[in-house]
Structures are given as structure tokens and as C-alpha cells.
PDB file of C-alpha atoms in Angstrom:
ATOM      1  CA  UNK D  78     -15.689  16.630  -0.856  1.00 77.00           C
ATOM      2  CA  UNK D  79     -13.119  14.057   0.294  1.00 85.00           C
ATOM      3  CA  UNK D  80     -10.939  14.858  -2.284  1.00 86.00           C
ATOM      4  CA  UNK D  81     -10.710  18.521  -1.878  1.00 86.00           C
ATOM      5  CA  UNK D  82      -9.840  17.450   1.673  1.00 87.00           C
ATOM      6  CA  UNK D  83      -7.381  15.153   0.526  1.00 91.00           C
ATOM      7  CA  UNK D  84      -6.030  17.645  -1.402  1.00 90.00           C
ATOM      8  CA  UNK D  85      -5.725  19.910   1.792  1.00 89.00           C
ATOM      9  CA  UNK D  86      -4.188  17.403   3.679  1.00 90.00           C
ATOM     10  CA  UNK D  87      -1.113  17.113   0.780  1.00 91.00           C
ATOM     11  CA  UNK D  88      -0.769  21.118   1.113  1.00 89.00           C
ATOM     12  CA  UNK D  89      -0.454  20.736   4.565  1.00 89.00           C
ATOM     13  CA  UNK D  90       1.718  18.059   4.161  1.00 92.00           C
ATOM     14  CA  UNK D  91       3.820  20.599   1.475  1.00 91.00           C
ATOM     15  CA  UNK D  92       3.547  23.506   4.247  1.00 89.00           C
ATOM     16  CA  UNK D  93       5.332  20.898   7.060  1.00 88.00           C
ATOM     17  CA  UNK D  94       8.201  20.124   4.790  1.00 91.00           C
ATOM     18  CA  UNK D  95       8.889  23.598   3.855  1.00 88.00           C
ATOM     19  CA  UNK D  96       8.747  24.772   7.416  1.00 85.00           C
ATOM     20  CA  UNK D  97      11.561  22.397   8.237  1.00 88.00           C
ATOM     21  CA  UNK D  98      13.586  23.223   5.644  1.00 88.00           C
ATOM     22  CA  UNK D  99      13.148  27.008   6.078  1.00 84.00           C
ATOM     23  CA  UNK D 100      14.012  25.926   9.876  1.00 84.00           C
ATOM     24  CA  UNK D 101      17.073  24.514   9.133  1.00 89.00           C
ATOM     25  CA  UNK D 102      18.192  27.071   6.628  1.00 87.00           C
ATOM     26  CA  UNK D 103      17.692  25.515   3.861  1.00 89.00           C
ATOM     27  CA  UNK D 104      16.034  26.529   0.437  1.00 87.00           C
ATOM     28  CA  UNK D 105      12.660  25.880   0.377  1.00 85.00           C
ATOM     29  CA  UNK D 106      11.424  26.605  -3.010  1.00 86.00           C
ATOM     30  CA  UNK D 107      11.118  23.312  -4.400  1.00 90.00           C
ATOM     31  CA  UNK D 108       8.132  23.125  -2.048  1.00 90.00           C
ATOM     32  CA  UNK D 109       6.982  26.113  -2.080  1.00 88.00           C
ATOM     33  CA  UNK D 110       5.510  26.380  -5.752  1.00 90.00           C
ATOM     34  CA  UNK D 111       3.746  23.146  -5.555  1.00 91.00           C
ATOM     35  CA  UNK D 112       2.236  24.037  -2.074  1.00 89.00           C
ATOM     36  CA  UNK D 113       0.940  27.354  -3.427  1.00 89.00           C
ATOM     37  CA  UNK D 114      -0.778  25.272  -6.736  1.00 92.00           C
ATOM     38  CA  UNK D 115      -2.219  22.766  -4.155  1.00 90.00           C
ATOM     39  CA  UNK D 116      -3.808  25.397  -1.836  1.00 90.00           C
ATOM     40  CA  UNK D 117      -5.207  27.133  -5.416  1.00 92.00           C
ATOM     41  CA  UNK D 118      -6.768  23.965  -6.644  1.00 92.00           C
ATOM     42  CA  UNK D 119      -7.995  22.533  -3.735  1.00 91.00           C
ATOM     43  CA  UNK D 120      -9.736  26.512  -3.093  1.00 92.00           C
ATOM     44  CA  UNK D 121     -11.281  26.507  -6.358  1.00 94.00           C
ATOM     45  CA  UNK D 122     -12.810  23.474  -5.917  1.00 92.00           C
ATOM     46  CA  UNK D 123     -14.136  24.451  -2.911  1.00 93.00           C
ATOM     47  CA  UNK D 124     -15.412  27.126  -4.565  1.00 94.00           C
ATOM     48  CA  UNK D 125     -17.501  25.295  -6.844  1.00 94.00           C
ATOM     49  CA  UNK D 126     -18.402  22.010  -4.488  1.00 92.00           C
ATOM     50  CA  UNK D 127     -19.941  25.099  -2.559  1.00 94.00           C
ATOM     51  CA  UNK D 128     -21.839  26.288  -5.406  1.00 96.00           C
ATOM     52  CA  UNK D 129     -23.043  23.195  -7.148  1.00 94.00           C
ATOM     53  CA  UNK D 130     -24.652  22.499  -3.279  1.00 94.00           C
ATOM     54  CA  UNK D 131     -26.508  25.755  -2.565  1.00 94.00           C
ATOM     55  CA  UNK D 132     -27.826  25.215  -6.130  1.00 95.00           C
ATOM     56  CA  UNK D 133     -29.122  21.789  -5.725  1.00 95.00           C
ATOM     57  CA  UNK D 134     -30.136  22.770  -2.349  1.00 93.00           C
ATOM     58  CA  UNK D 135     -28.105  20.164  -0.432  1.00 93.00           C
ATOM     59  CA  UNK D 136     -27.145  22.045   2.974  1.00 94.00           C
ATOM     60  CA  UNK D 137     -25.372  19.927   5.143  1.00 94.00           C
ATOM     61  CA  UNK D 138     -22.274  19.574   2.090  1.00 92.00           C
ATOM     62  CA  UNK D 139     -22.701  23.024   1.522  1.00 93.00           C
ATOM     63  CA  UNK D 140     -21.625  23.545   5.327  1.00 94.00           C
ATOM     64  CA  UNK D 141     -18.664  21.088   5.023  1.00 93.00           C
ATOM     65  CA  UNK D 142     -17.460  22.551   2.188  1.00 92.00           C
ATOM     66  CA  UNK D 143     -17.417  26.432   3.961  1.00 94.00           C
ATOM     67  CA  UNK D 144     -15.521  24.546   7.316  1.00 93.00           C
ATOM     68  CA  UNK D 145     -12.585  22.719   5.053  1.00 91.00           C
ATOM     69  CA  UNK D 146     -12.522  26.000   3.179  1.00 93.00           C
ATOM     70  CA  UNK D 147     -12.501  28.069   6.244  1.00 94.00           C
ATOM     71  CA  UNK D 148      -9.478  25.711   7.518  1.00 89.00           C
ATOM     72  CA  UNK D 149      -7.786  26.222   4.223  1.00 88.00           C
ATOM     73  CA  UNK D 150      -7.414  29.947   4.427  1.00 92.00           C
ATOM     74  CA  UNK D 151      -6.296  29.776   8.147  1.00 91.00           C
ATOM     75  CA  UNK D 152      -3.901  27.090   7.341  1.00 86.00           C
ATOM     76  CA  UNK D 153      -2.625  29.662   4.556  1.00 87.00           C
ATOM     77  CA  UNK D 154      -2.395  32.792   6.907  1.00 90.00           C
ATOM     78  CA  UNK D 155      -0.533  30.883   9.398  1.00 84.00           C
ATOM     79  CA  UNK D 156       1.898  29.551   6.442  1.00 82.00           C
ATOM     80  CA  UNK D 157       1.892  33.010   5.253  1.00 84.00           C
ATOM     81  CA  UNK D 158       3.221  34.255   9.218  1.00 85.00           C
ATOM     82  CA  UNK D 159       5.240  31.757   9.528  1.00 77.00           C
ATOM     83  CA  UNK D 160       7.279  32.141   6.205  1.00 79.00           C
ATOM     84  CA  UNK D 161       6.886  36.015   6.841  1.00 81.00           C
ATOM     85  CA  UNK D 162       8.490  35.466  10.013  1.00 75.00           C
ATOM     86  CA  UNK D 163      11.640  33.864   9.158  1.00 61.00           C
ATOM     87  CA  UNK D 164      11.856  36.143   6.466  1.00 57.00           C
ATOM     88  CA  UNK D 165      11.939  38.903   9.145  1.00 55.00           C
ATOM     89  CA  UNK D 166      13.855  37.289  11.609  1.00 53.00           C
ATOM     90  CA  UNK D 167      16.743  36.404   8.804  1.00 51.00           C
ATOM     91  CA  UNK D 168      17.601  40.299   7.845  1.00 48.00           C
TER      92      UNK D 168
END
């Protein structure tokens, strides 16, 4: 559990960087790619930290792991608007 937070913490960390750099009009690739990977992994792990709870019946993880996945996706749809946005904003 704390390292699929830790993990979420480095994307997060990724999706910072690559704002500023898409802020001051710079490319932001280099970033990009390895933020995408760390939002995968630390999903899929999620995924089965969720799983290997409800199967050994141990509720309270179970209910971390659906909150730090819940924050994951948001943290993706508002990377997702934001990159989306300057995208927009650009043309």
C-alpha cells in the first residue's frame, strides 16, 4: 500500500514538472512518457492490492486501496485537462 502511494506521489511529482514546462513553452516529452508508465504501474497495482484484500477478506486496505486509486484517476483527468488545454489554447 505505501508503495503504490509512493509511486503516486512520483507521478504527481512527473505531472508538476511537465506542467511547468508545458507553461513555459517548453517540450515536455521527456516527462511525459515516464509519467504515463508511473500512473500505469502504480494503477495496476492497485488493481491487484485491491484484489488480494477482498480475497483475504481484509476490508479496511481494501478501502485504502479504492481512495489512492480513486485519487489516481482524478489526478489523471485533471493532467489529461490540463495538457488538453494548452493544447487547445496553443492552435
Amino acid at each position: 500500500m505505501f508503495g503504490s502511494a509512493n509511486q503516486l506521489l512520483a507521478a504527481l511529482a512527473f505531472l508538476g514538472i511537465a506542467s511547468f514546462l508545458i507553461k513555459q513553452g517548453r517540450n515536455a516529452n521527456m516527462i511525459m512518457l515516464p509519467m504515463m508508465f508511473m500512473f500505469a504501474v502504480t494503477l495496476v497495482a492497485l488493481i491487484l492490492v485491491m484484489k488480494a484484500n477482498l480475497s483475504s477478506g481484509n476490508y479496511f486496505l481494501l478501502i485504502l486501496a479504492v481512495i489512492i486509486f480513486v485519487l489516481g484517476i482524478i489526478l489523471i483527468t485533471e493532467a489529461w485537462k490540463i495538457f488538453i488545454g494548452k493544447k487547445n489554447t496553443s492552435n
